[in-house]
mmCIF file of C-alpha atoms in Angstrom:
data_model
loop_
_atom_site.group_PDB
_atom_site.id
_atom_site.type_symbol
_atom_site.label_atom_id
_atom_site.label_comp_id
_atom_site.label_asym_id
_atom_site.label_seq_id
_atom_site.Cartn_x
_atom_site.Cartn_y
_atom_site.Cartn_z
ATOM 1 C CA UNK A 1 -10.850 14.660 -8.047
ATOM 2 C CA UNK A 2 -8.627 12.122 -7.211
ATOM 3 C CA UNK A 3 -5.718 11.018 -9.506
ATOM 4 C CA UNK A 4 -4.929 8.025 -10.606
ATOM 5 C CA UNK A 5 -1.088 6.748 -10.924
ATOM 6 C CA UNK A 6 0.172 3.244 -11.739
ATOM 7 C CA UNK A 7 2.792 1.231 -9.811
ATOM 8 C CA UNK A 8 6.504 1.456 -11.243
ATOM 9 C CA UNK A 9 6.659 -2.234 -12.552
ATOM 10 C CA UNK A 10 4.799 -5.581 -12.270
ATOM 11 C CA UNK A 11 4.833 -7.169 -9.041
ATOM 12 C CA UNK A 12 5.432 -10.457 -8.740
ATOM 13 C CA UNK A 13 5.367 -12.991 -6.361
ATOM 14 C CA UNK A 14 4.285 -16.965 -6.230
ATOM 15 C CA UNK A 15 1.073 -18.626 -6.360
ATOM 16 C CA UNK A 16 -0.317 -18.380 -2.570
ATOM 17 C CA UNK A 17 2.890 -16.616 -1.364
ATOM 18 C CA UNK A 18 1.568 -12.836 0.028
ATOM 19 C CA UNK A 19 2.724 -9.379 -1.687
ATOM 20 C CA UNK A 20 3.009 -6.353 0.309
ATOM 21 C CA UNK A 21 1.186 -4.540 -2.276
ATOM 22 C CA UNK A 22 1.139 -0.791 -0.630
ATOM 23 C CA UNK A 23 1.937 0.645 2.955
ATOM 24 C CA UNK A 24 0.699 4.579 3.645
ATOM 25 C CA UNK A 25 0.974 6.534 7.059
ATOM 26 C CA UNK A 26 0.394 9.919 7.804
ATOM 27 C CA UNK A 27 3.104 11.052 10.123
ATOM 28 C CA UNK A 28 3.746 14.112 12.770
ATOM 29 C CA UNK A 29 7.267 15.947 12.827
ATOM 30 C CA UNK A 30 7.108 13.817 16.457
ATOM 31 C CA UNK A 31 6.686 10.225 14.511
ATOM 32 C CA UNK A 32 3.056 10.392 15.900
ATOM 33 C CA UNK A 33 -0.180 9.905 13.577
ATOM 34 C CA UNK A 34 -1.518 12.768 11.820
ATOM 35 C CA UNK A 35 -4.649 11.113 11.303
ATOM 36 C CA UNK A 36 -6.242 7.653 9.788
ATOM 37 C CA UNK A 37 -5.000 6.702 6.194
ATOM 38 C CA UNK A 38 -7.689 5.421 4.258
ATOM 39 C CA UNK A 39 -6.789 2.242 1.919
ATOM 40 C CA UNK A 40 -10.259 0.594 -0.005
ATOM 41 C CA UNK A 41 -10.001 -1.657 -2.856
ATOM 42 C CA UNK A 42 -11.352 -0.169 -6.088
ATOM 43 C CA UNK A 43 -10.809 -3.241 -8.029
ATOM 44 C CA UNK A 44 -10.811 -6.694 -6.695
ATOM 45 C CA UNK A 45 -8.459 -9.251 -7.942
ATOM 46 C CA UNK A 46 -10.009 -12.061 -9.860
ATOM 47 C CA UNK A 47 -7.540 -14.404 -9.183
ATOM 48 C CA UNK A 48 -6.615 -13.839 -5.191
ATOM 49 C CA UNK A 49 -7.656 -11.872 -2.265
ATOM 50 C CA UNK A 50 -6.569 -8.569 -0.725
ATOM 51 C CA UNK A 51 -6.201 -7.693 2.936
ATOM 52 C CA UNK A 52 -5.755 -3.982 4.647
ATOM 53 C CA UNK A 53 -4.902 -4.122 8.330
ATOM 54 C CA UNK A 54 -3.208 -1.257 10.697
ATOM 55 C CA UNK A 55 0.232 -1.854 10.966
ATOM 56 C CA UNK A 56 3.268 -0.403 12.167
ATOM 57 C CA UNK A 57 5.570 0.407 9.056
ATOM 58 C CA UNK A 58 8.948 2.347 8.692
ATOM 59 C CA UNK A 59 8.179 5.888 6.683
ATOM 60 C CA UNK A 60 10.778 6.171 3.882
ATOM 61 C CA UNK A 61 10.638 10.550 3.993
ATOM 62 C CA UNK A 62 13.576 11.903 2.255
ATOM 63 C CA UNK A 63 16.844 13.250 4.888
ATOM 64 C CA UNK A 64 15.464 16.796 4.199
ATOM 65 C CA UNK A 65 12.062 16.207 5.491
ATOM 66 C CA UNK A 66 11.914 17.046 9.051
ATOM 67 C CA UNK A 67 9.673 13.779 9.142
ATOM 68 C CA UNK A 68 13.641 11.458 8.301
ATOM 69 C CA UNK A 69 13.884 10.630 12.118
ATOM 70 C CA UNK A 70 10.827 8.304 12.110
ATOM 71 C CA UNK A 71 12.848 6.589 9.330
ATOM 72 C CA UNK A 72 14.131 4.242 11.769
ATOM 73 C CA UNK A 73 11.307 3.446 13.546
ATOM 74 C CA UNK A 74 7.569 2.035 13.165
ATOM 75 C CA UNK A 75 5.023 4.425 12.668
ATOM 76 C CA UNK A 76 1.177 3.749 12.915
ATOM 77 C CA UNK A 77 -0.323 2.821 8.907
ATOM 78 C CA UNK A 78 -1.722 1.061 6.771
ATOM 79 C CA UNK A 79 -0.904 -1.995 5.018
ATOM 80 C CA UNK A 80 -2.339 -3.291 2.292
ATOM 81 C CA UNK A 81 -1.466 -7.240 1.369
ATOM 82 C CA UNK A 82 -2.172 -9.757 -1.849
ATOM 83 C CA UNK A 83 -2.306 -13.126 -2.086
ATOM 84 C CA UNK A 84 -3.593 -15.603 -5.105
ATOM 85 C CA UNK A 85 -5.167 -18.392 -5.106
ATOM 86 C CA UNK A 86 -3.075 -21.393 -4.311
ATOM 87 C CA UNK A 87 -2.160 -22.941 -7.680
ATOM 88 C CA UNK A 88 -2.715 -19.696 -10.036
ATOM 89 C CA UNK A 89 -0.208 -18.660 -12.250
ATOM 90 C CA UNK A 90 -0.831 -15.619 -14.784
ATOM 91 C CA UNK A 91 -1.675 -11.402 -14.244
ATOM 92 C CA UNK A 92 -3.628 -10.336 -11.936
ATOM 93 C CA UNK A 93 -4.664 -6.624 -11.221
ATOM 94 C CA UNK A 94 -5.772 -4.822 -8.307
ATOM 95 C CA UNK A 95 -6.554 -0.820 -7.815
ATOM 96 C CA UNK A 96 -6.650 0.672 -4.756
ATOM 97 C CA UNK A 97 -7.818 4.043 -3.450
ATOM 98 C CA UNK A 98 -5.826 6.325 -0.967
ATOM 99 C CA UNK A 99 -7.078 8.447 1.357
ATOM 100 C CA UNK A 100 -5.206 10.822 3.562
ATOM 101 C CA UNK A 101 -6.178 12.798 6.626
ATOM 102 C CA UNK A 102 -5.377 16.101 5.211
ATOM 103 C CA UNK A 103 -7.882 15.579 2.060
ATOM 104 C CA UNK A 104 -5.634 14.366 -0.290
ATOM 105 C CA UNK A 105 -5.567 11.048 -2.064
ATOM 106 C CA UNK A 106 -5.478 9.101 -4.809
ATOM 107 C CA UNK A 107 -5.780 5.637 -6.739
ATOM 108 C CA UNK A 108 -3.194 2.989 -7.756
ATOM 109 C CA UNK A 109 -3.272 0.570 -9.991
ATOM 110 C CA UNK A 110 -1.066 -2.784 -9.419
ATOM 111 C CA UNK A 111 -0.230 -5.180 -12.333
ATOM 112 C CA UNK A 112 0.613 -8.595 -10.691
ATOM 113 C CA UNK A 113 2.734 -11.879 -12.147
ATOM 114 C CA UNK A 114 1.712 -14.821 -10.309
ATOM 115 C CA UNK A 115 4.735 -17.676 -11.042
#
């Protein structure tokens, strides 16, 4: 079963402007992948469009993880990326599901402010 957590406040952003809406990466003590991180949409938009790409993205691991030294540099991920429809303004709301290679995972819901 996967759980299901919501983001820590709105995001906002303006009408047709992209949101980096979530970034995940699986990451080796040697700031090589552990695997594929899989990102899906669970719950379109109606008002915009989301993208997921590979990307390179800097881990934020805490100084105690072994994992800190790939802090400063790009790892292999995921990247997930929204953008509205050019002239909305309002809420939008987008879940996505999370994957990762070791079997865990999860899904996130993202309230959105279009201005």
């Amino acid at each position: 079963m996967l759980s299901v957590v919501s983001a820590q406040a709105d995001k906002v952003v303006a009408s047709g402007k992209p949101l980096k809406l979530y970034e995940a990466y699986s990451t080796n003590p040697d700031c090589s992948s552990a695997g594929n991180v899989v990102v899906r949409v669970v719950q379109s938009p109606e008002h915009g469009r989301v993208s997921i790409r590979p990307a390179g993205v800097f881990p934020r691991f805490p100084e105690t993880n072994i994992r800190s030294v790939c802090n400063r540099r790009r790892v292999p991920g995921v990247l997930a990326t929204y953008v509205s429809q050019r002239g909305y303004l309002g809420p939008d709301f987008v879940v996505l599901e999370v994957l990762f290679p070791a079997g865990s995972g999860g899904r996130i819901r993202f309230p959105i402010r279009v201005m």
